[in-house]
Amino acid sequence: MTDITNPPGLRADHRALALSAMAALFWGSNFEATRIALDSLPPWSAAAGRFVIAALATLIWMALLEGPGLRALRRNWLAFAGLGLIGVTGFNAALFLGMKTSSPVTGALIMATTPLSTNLIEALLSRRLPSARMVSGMGVGLVGVALTVGAFSGTRFGAGDILIFAGSLCWAFYTVGCRRWVREASALETSAWTMLFGAVVLVLAACLLEAPLSAFALASPAGWGATLWMALAGSTLAFAFWQVGIRVRGPGATSVLFNLVPVAALLIATGLGRMPQPSQLLGVAIAISGVIWASRGVRR
């Protein structure tokens, strides 16, 4: 059986770049899916449902392709638990709760600071600075993202913005931690076990704060569909693809592609009939240029 995270015939670096970009595109679709899910589901229940489905799907995928992954779990259980708490529970709780009061425009802009946070954290832990080309590329990409989400047209910050920024920091730590603290585990093993640990905490929180079973029983078909999309494409595939990028290209180089998330969100909105402004199209071009420039200045 062929592992779709490792397609034959491509150089490892190019493959990892393509898969990381696909992960960012899937996460970009999550903004619209989150909006739809929250129309009929409370935030903790939506986040818990997403990752229960995602964790089960990833565990089955791992078992079919690589085996049960118990050796990696025994070797890294503490790292998996900590990273699941940070990158799954922390990030998604902050995103779902923040999106209740923040606008998608502002939330996307805040999430676009994640590459900068990731590279700064990695630089501090490694006691070295990222390359000047990467820093300049991230800066260019951030300007493009700001244009894309309309930040220069008077966007105001809402009450959930601090939560979303905390979530972006959680994802930055997760990206760095998967490379630094996980030993001898595949991309699928890291995704599966961190998802499982994070999903357990989300389910406990949902049961304490809400009534998730009743919420899903009353959820609309659109809410169920959005949750399934976020679970399978925006979690199972996206997490595994992102892990390939981290393992092959490093956390700093991979995090640059996170700038594509709000760009993907804009393209999806366009496909749904919300046509972009000329400044947003210019922002898309600048953001992609920044990603390409920074990716060519990677220190591994």
mmCIF file of C-alpha atoms in Angstrom:
data_model
loop_
_atom_site.group_PDB
_atom_site.id
_atom_site.type_symbol
_atom_site.label_atom_id
_atom_site.label_comp_id
_atom_site.label_asym_id
_atom_site.label_seq_id
_atom_site.Cartn_x
_atom_site.Cartn_y
_atom_site.Cartn_z
ATOM 1 C CA MET A 1 0.000 0.000 0.000
ATOM 2 C CA THR A 2 1.373 3.392 -0.987
ATOM 3 C CA ASP A 3 1.765 6.039 1.714
ATOM 4 C CA ILE A 4 0.240 9.253 0.311
ATOM 5 C CA THR A 5 2.492 11.284 2.620
ATOM 6 C CA ASN A 6 5.472 9.841 0.755
ATOM 7 C CA PRO A 7 4.615 9.682 -2.976
ATOM 8 C CA PRO A 8 7.319 8.144 -5.171
ATOM 9 C CA GLY A 9 9.225 9.983 -7.846
ATOM 10 C CA LEU A 10 9.606 13.347 -6.142
ATOM 11 C CA ARG A 11 12.533 14.818 -4.238
ATOM 12 C CA ALA A 12 11.931 14.752 -0.496
ATOM 13 C CA ASP A 13 12.230 18.515 -0.093
ATOM 14 C CA HIS A 14 9.840 19.299 -2.927
ATOM 15 C CA ARG A 15 7.408 16.675 -1.682
ATOM 16 C CA ALA A 16 7.482 18.100 1.833
ATOM 17 C CA LEU A 17 6.976 21.626 0.480
ATOM 18 C CA ALA A 18 3.960 20.556 -1.573
ATOM 19 C CA LEU A 19 2.371 18.626 1.298
ATOM 20 C CA SER A 20 2.909 21.493 3.761
ATOM 21 C CA ALA A 21 1.279 23.887 1.299
ATOM 22 C CA MET A 22 -1.681 21.509 0.985
ATOM 23 C CA ALA A 23 -1.987 21.451 4.778
ATOM 24 C CA ALA A 24 -2.137 25.251 4.814
ATOM 25 C CA LEU A 25 -4.840 25.211 2.137
ATOM 26 C CA PHE A 26 -6.896 22.732 4.152
ATOM 27 C CA TRP A 27 -6.529 24.908 7.263
ATOM 28 C CA GLY A 28 -7.613 27.913 5.235
ATOM 29 C CA SER A 29 -10.873 26.089 4.524
ATOM 30 C CA ASN A 30 -11.398 25.659 8.262
ATOM 31 C CA PHE A 31 -12.311 29.340 8.707
ATOM 32 C CA GLU A 32 -15.449 28.916 6.618
ATOM 33 C CA ALA A 33 -16.138 25.478 8.104
ATOM 34 C CA THR A 34 -15.778 26.846 11.640
ATOM 35 C CA ARG A 35 -18.280 29.590 10.895
ATOM 36 C CA ILE A 36 -20.770 27.016 9.608
ATOM 37 C CA ALA A 37 -20.206 24.613 12.519
ATOM 38 C CA LEU A 38 -20.641 27.318 15.158
ATOM 39 C CA ASP A 39 -24.040 28.213 13.716
ATOM 40 C CA SER A 40 -25.482 25.052 15.300
ATOM 41 C CA LEU A 41 -22.808 23.798 17.739
ATOM 42 C CA PRO A 42 -21.250 25.309 20.882
ATOM 43 C CA PRO A 43 -17.466 25.852 20.626
ATOM 44 C CA TRP A 44 -16.130 23.149 22.976
ATOM 45 C CA SER A 45 -18.435 20.516 21.484
ATOM 46 C CA ALA A 46 -17.483 21.489 17.930
ATOM 47 C CA ALA A 47 -13.759 21.286 18.728
ATOM 48 C CA ALA A 48 -14.158 17.981 20.582
ATOM 49 C CA GLY A 49 -16.241 16.413 17.816
ATOM 50 C CA ARG A 50 -13.739 17.479 15.215
ATOM 51 C CA PHE A 51 -10.801 15.839 16.952
ATOM 52 C CA VAL A 52 -12.545 12.691 18.112
ATOM 53 C CA ILE A 53 -13.287 11.946 14.451
ATOM 54 C CA ALA A 54 -9.838 13.122 13.336
ATOM 55 C CA ALA A 55 -7.977 11.074 15.953
ATOM 56 C CA LEU A 56 -9.890 7.889 15.090
ATOM 57 C CA ALA A 57 -9.339 8.404 11.358
ATOM 58 C CA THR A 58 -5.614 9.061 11.837
ATOM 59 C CA LEU A 59 -5.181 6.042 14.128
ATOM 60 C CA ILE A 60 -6.851 3.813 11.504
ATOM 61 C CA TRP A 61 -4.713 5.340 8.723
ATOM 62 C CA MET A 62 -1.562 4.766 10.786
ATOM 63 C CA ALA A 63 -2.518 1.174 11.616
ATOM 64 C CA LEU A 64 -3.159 0.324 7.961
ATOM 65 C CA LEU A 65 0.072 1.863 6.664
ATOM 66 C CA GLU A 66 2.587 1.582 9.493
ATOM 67 C CA GLY A 67 1.185 -0.602 12.272
ATOM 68 C CA PRO A 68 -0.175 0.337 15.711
ATOM 69 C CA GLY A 69 2.629 2.793 16.529
ATOM 70 C CA LEU A 70 2.978 1.566 20.112
ATOM 71 C CA ARG A 71 6.770 1.720 20.048
ATOM 72 C CA ALA A 72 6.676 5.400 19.171
ATOM 73 C CA LEU A 73 4.057 5.947 21.874
ATOM 74 C CA ARG A 74 6.202 4.285 24.567
ATOM 75 C CA ARG A 75 9.220 6.309 23.498
ATOM 76 C CA ASN A 76 7.446 9.676 23.246
ATOM 77 C CA TRP A 77 4.277 9.474 25.354
ATOM 78 C CA LEU A 78 5.207 12.473 27.502
ATOM 79 C CA ALA A 79 6.069 14.605 24.454
ATOM 80 C CA PHE A 80 2.898 13.469 22.657
ATOM 81 C CA ALA A 81 0.749 14.344 25.675
ATOM 82 C CA GLY A 82 2.316 17.787 26.077
ATOM 83 C CA LEU A 83 2.188 18.575 22.375
ATOM 84 C CA GLY A 84 -1.400 17.359 22.130
ATOM 85 C CA LEU A 85 -2.362 19.627 25.009
ATOM 86 C CA ILE A 86 -0.631 22.607 23.360
ATOM 87 C CA GLY A 87 -1.191 22.081 19.642
ATOM 88 C CA VAL A 88 -4.594 20.373 19.640
ATOM 89 C CA THR A 89 -6.424 21.374 22.821
ATOM 90 C CA GLY A 90 -4.882 24.817 23.265
ATOM 91 C CA PHE A 91 -4.865 25.899 19.650
ATOM 92 C CA ASN A 92 -8.370 24.719 18.792
ATOM 93 C CA ALA A 93 -10.025 25.829 22.018
ATOM 94 C CA ALA A 94 -8.567 29.298 21.468
ATOM 95 C CA LEU A 95 -9.666 29.332 17.824
ATOM 96 C CA PHE A 96 -13.238 28.139 18.406
ATOM 97 C CA LEU A 97 -13.790 30.358 21.441
ATOM 98 C CA GLY A 98 -12.109 33.352 19.795
ATOM 99 C CA MET A 99 -14.149 33.035 16.612
ATOM 100 C CA LYS A 100 -17.336 33.481 18.645
ATOM 101 C CA THR A 101 -16.507 37.184 19.055
ATOM 102 C CA SER A 102 -13.689 37.907 16.582
ATOM 103 C CA SER A 103 -14.152 38.504 12.875
ATOM 104 C CA PRO A 104 -12.664 36.059 10.344
ATOM 105 C CA VAL A 105 -10.660 38.960 8.859
ATOM 106 C CA THR A 106 -8.921 39.837 12.118
ATOM 107 C CA GLY A 107 -8.527 36.198 13.118
ATOM 108 C CA ALA A 108 -6.798 35.362 9.843
ATOM 109 C CA LEU A 109 -4.410 38.283 10.254
ATOM 110 C CA ILE A 110 -3.510 37.233 13.801
ATOM 111 C CA MET A 111 -2.906 33.640 12.680
ATOM 112 C CA ALA A 112 -0.577 35.002 9.995
ATOM 113 C CA THR A 113 1.864 36.001 12.752
ATOM 114 C CA THR A 114 2.456 32.281 13.473
ATOM 115 C CA PRO A 115 5.474 31.901 11.134
ATOM 116 C CA LEU A 116 7.235 34.799 12.838
ATOM 117 C CA SER A 117 6.452 33.378 16.299
ATOM 118 C CA THR A 118 7.643 29.931 15.238
ATOM 119 C CA ASN A 119 10.949 31.184 13.897
ATOM 120 C CA LEU A 120 11.560 33.354 16.947
ATOM 121 C CA ILE A 121 10.860 30.437 19.307
ATOM 122 C CA GLU A 122 13.092 28.136 17.288
ATOM 123 C CA ALA A 123 15.843 30.770 17.208
ATOM 124 C CA LEU A 124 15.677 31.224 20.977
ATOM 125 C CA LEU A 125 15.785 27.489 21.666
ATOM 126 C CA SER A 126 18.562 26.921 19.115
ATOM 127 C CA ARG A 127 20.456 30.060 20.167
ATOM 128 C CA ARG A 128 20.757 31.290 16.613
ATOM 129 C CA LEU A 129 18.951 33.710 14.339
ATOM 130 C CA PRO A 130 16.966 32.754 11.238
ATOM 131 C CA SER A 131 18.430 33.813 7.912
ATOM 132 C CA ALA A 132 17.887 37.377 6.750
ATOM 133 C CA ARG A 133 16.167 36.066 3.630
ATOM 134 C CA MET A 134 13.667 34.093 5.687
ATOM 135 C CA VAL A 135 12.921 37.059 7.950
ATOM 136 C CA SER A 136 12.437 39.371 4.971
ATOM 137 C CA GLY A 137 10.261 36.782 3.232
ATOM 138 C CA MET A 138 8.082 36.438 6.317
ATOM 139 C CA GLY A 139 7.754 40.198 6.492
ATOM 140 C CA VAL A 140 6.715 40.411 2.844
ATOM 141 C CA GLY A 141 4.285 37.545 3.333
ATOM 142 C CA LEU A 142 2.750 39.221 6.379
ATOM 143 C CA VAL A 143 2.209 42.438 4.407
ATOM 144 C CA GLY A 144 0.484 40.393 1.711
ATOM 145 C CA VAL A 145 -1.689 38.678 4.298
ATOM 146 C CA ALA A 146 -2.610 42.057 5.807
ATOM 147 C CA LEU A 147 -3.746 43.245 2.366
ATOM 148 C CA THR A 148 -5.616 40.008 1.776
ATOM 149 C CA VAL A 149 -7.676 40.245 4.967
ATOM 150 C CA GLY A 150 -8.161 44.024 4.677
ATOM 151 C CA ALA A 151 -6.122 45.053 7.706
ATOM 152 C CA PHE A 152 -5.218 48.405 6.123
ATOM 153 C CA SER A 153 -8.871 49.388 5.741
ATOM 154 C CA GLY A 154 -9.570 50.014 9.408
ATOM 155 C CA THR A 155 -10.072 46.542 10.891
ATOM 156 C CA ARG A 156 -10.826 46.706 14.618
ATOM 157 C CA PHE A 157 -9.847 44.145 17.220
ATOM 158 C CA GLY A 158 -12.598 42.188 18.997
ATOM 159 C CA ALA A 159 -12.795 40.508 22.377
ATOM 160 C CA GLY A 160 -11.703 37.115 20.997
ATOM 161 C CA ASP A 161 -8.535 38.406 19.359
ATOM 162 C CA ILE A 162 -6.335 37.759 22.399
ATOM 163 C CA LEU A 163 -7.563 34.156 22.470
ATOM 164 C CA ILE A 164 -6.747 33.709 18.793
ATOM 165 C CA PHE A 165 -3.268 35.151 19.306
ATOM 166 C CA ALA A 166 -2.755 32.722 22.211
ATOM 167 C CA GLY A 167 -3.826 29.947 19.854
ATOM 168 C CA SER A 168 -1.268 31.035 17.267
ATOM 169 C CA LEU A 169 1.449 30.848 19.946
ATOM 170 C CA CYS A 170 0.258 27.348 20.859
ATOM 171 C CA TRP A 171 0.635 26.286 17.238
ATOM 172 C CA ALA A 172 4.104 27.826 17.041
ATOM 173 C CA PHE A 173 5.222 25.830 20.103
ATOM 174 C CA TYR A 174 3.634 22.687 18.655
ATOM 175 C CA THR A 175 5.475 23.095 15.347
ATOM 176 C CA VAL A 176 8.835 23.579 17.065
ATOM 177 C CA GLY A 177 8.198 20.900 19.710
ATOM 178 C CA CYS A 178 7.374 18.164 17.196
ATOM 179 C CA ARG A 179 10.845 18.551 15.691
ATOM 180 C CA ARG A 180 12.778 19.009 18.959
ATOM 181 C CA TRP A 181 11.120 16.626 21.416
ATOM 182 C CA VAL A 182 9.723 13.724 19.363
ATOM 183 C CA ARG A 183 12.197 10.927 18.690
ATOM 184 C CA GLU A 184 11.978 8.140 16.089
ATOM 185 C CA ALA A 185 8.315 8.623 15.221
ATOM 186 C CA SER A 186 6.782 8.989 11.784
ATOM 187 C CA ALA A 187 4.615 11.870 10.681
ATOM 188 C CA LEU A 188 1.469 9.738 11.051
ATOM 189 C CA GLU A 189 2.496 8.480 14.503
ATOM 190 C CA THR A 190 3.135 12.010 15.742
ATOM 191 C CA SER A 191 -0.156 13.264 14.308
ATOM 192 C CA ALA A 192 -2.205 10.331 15.604
ATOM 193 C CA TRP A 193 -0.956 10.333 19.192
ATOM 194 C CA THR A 194 -0.908 14.104 19.664
ATOM 195 C CA MET A 195 -4.454 14.244 18.258
ATOM 196 C CA LEU A 196 -5.613 11.492 20.601
ATOM 197 C CA PHE A 197 -4.208 13.167 23.712
ATOM 198 C CA GLY A 198 -5.613 16.536 22.648
ATOM 199 C CA ALA A 199 -9.024 15.057 21.805
ATOM 200 C CA VAL A 200 -9.325 13.457 25.241
ATOM 201 C CA VAL A 201 -8.843 16.838 26.946
ATOM 202 C CA LEU A 202 -11.290 18.547 24.554
ATOM 203 C CA VAL A 203 -13.938 15.891 25.262
ATOM 204 C CA LEU A 204 -13.496 16.283 29.037
ATOM 205 C CA ALA A 205 -13.810 20.071 28.727
ATOM 206 C CA ALA A 206 -16.887 19.769 26.495
ATOM 207 C CA CYS A 207 -18.586 17.391 28.939
ATOM 208 C CA LEU A 208 -17.854 19.705 31.862
ATOM 209 C CA LEU A 209 -18.878 22.955 30.156
ATOM 210 C CA GLU A 210 -21.500 21.886 27.607
ATOM 211 C CA ALA A 211 -23.623 18.892 26.571
ATOM 212 C CA PRO A 212 -21.834 17.611 23.451
ATOM 213 C CA LEU A 213 -24.078 14.589 22.784
ATOM 214 C CA SER A 214 -27.217 16.714 22.898
ATOM 215 C CA ALA A 215 -25.503 19.413 20.826
ATOM 216 C CA PHE A 216 -24.624 17.011 18.008
ATOM 217 C CA ALA A 217 -28.072 15.401 18.174
ATOM 218 C CA LEU A 218 -29.599 18.804 17.481
ATOM 219 C CA ALA A 219 -26.930 20.016 15.026
ATOM 220 C CA SER A 220 -27.908 20.842 11.464
ATOM 221 C CA PRO A 221 -26.687 18.753 8.502
ATOM 222 C CA ALA A 222 -24.456 21.699 7.563
ATOM 223 C CA GLY A 223 -22.948 21.668 11.063
ATOM 224 C CA TRP A 224 -22.228 17.938 10.791
ATOM 225 C CA GLY A 225 -20.755 18.347 7.323
ATOM 226 C CA ALA A 226 -18.495 21.200 8.412
ATOM 227 C CA THR A 227 -17.305 19.158 11.413
ATOM 228 C CA LEU A 228 -16.519 16.147 9.210
ATOM 229 C CA TRP A 229 -14.603 18.327 6.750
ATOM 230 C CA MET A 230 -12.557 19.925 9.530
ATOM 231 C CA ALA A 231 -11.874 16.481 11.001
ATOM 232 C CA LEU A 232 -10.822 14.615 7.871
ATOM 233 C CA ALA A 233 -9.311 17.267 5.570
ATOM 234 C CA GLY A 234 -8.547 20.071 8.033
ATOM 235 C CA SER A 235 -7.100 17.745 10.678
ATOM 236 C CA THR A 236 -6.242 14.171 9.626
ATOM 237 C CA LEU A 237 -4.679 15.069 6.275
ATOM 238 C CA ALA A 238 -3.450 18.536 7.259
ATOM 239 C CA PHE A 239 -1.679 17.403 10.453
ATOM 240 C CA ALA A 240 0.033 14.486 8.702
ATOM 241 C CA PHE A 241 1.148 16.653 5.777
ATOM 242 C CA TRP A 242 2.428 19.352 8.162
ATOM 243 C CA GLN A 243 4.428 16.754 10.087
ATOM 244 C CA VAL A 244 6.148 15.695 6.842
ATOM 245 C CA GLY A 245 7.190 19.301 6.309
ATOM 246 C CA ILE A 246 8.496 19.644 9.875
ATOM 247 C CA ARG A 247 10.524 16.439 9.659
ATOM 248 C CA VAL A 248 12.049 17.150 6.232
ATOM 249 C CA ARG A 249 12.326 20.955 6.044
ATOM 250 C CA GLY A 250 12.333 21.956 9.720
ATOM 251 C CA PRO A 251 9.806 23.941 11.764
ATOM 252 C CA GLY A 252 10.982 27.393 10.674
ATOM 253 C CA ALA A 253 10.859 26.674 6.951
ATOM 254 C CA THR A 254 7.541 24.861 7.227
ATOM 255 C CA SER A 255 5.890 27.573 9.324
ATOM 256 C CA VAL A 256 6.400 30.107 6.515
ATOM 257 C CA LEU A 257 3.707 28.301 4.544
ATOM 258 C CA PHE A 258 1.169 29.154 7.256
ATOM 259 C CA ASN A 259 0.862 32.511 5.458
ATOM 260 C CA LEU A 260 -1.129 30.640 2.815
ATOM 261 C CA VAL A 261 -3.945 29.944 5.311
ATOM 262 C CA PRO A 262 -5.745 33.310 5.002
ATOM 263 C CA VAL A 263 -5.050 33.337 1.278
ATOM 264 C CA ALA A 264 -6.858 29.999 0.979
ATOM 265 C CA ALA A 265 -9.692 31.367 3.103
ATOM 266 C CA LEU A 266 -10.083 34.246 0.658
ATOM 267 C CA LEU A 267 -10.103 31.938 -2.371
ATOM 268 C CA ILE A 268 -12.786 29.769 -0.765
ATOM 269 C CA ALA A 269 -14.899 32.833 -0.010
ATOM 270 C CA THR A 270 -14.525 33.844 -3.676
ATOM 271 C CA GLY A 271 -15.703 30.421 -4.755
ATOM 272 C CA LEU A 272 -18.789 30.879 -2.585
ATOM 273 C CA GLY A 273 -19.649 34.095 -4.387
ATOM 274 C CA ARG A 274 -17.940 36.746 -2.230
ATOM 275 C CA MET A 275 -15.724 38.427 -4.813
ATOM 276 C CA PRO A 276 -12.413 39.871 -3.534
ATOM 277 C CA GLN A 277 -11.339 43.483 -3.795
ATOM 278 C CA PRO A 278 -8.360 44.433 -6.010
ATOM 279 C CA SER A 279 -6.280 45.063 -2.859
ATOM 280 C CA GLN A 280 -7.006 41.514 -1.724
ATOM 281 C CA LEU A 281 -5.853 40.064 -5.033
ATOM 282 C CA LEU A 282 -2.657 42.103 -4.718
ATOM 283 C CA GLY A 283 -2.266 40.736 -1.192
ATOM 284 C CA VAL A 284 -2.542 37.151 -2.464
ATOM 285 C CA ALA A 285 0.273 37.782 -4.958
ATOM 286 C CA ILE A 286 2.496 39.428 -2.314
ATOM 287 C CA ALA A 287 1.844 36.675 0.262
ATOM 288 C CA ILE A 288 2.759 33.915 -2.192
ATOM 289 C CA SER A 289 5.878 35.836 -3.260
ATOM 290 C CA GLY A 290 6.931 36.132 0.377
ATOM 291 C CA VAL A 291 6.466 32.403 0.918
ATOM 292 C CA ILE A 292 8.560 31.546 -2.143
ATOM 293 C CA TRP A 293 11.303 34.013 -1.177
ATOM 294 C CA ALA A 294 11.499 32.787 2.437
ATOM 295 C CA SER A 295 11.403 29.105 1.431
ATOM 296 C CA ARG A 296 14.533 29.589 -0.694
ATOM 297 C CA GLY A 297 16.396 31.051 2.270
ATOM 298 C CA VAL A 298 15.889 28.104 4.593
ATOM 299 C CA ARG A 299 18.578 27.073 7.093
ATOM 300 C CA ARG A 300 18.295 23.348 7.889
#
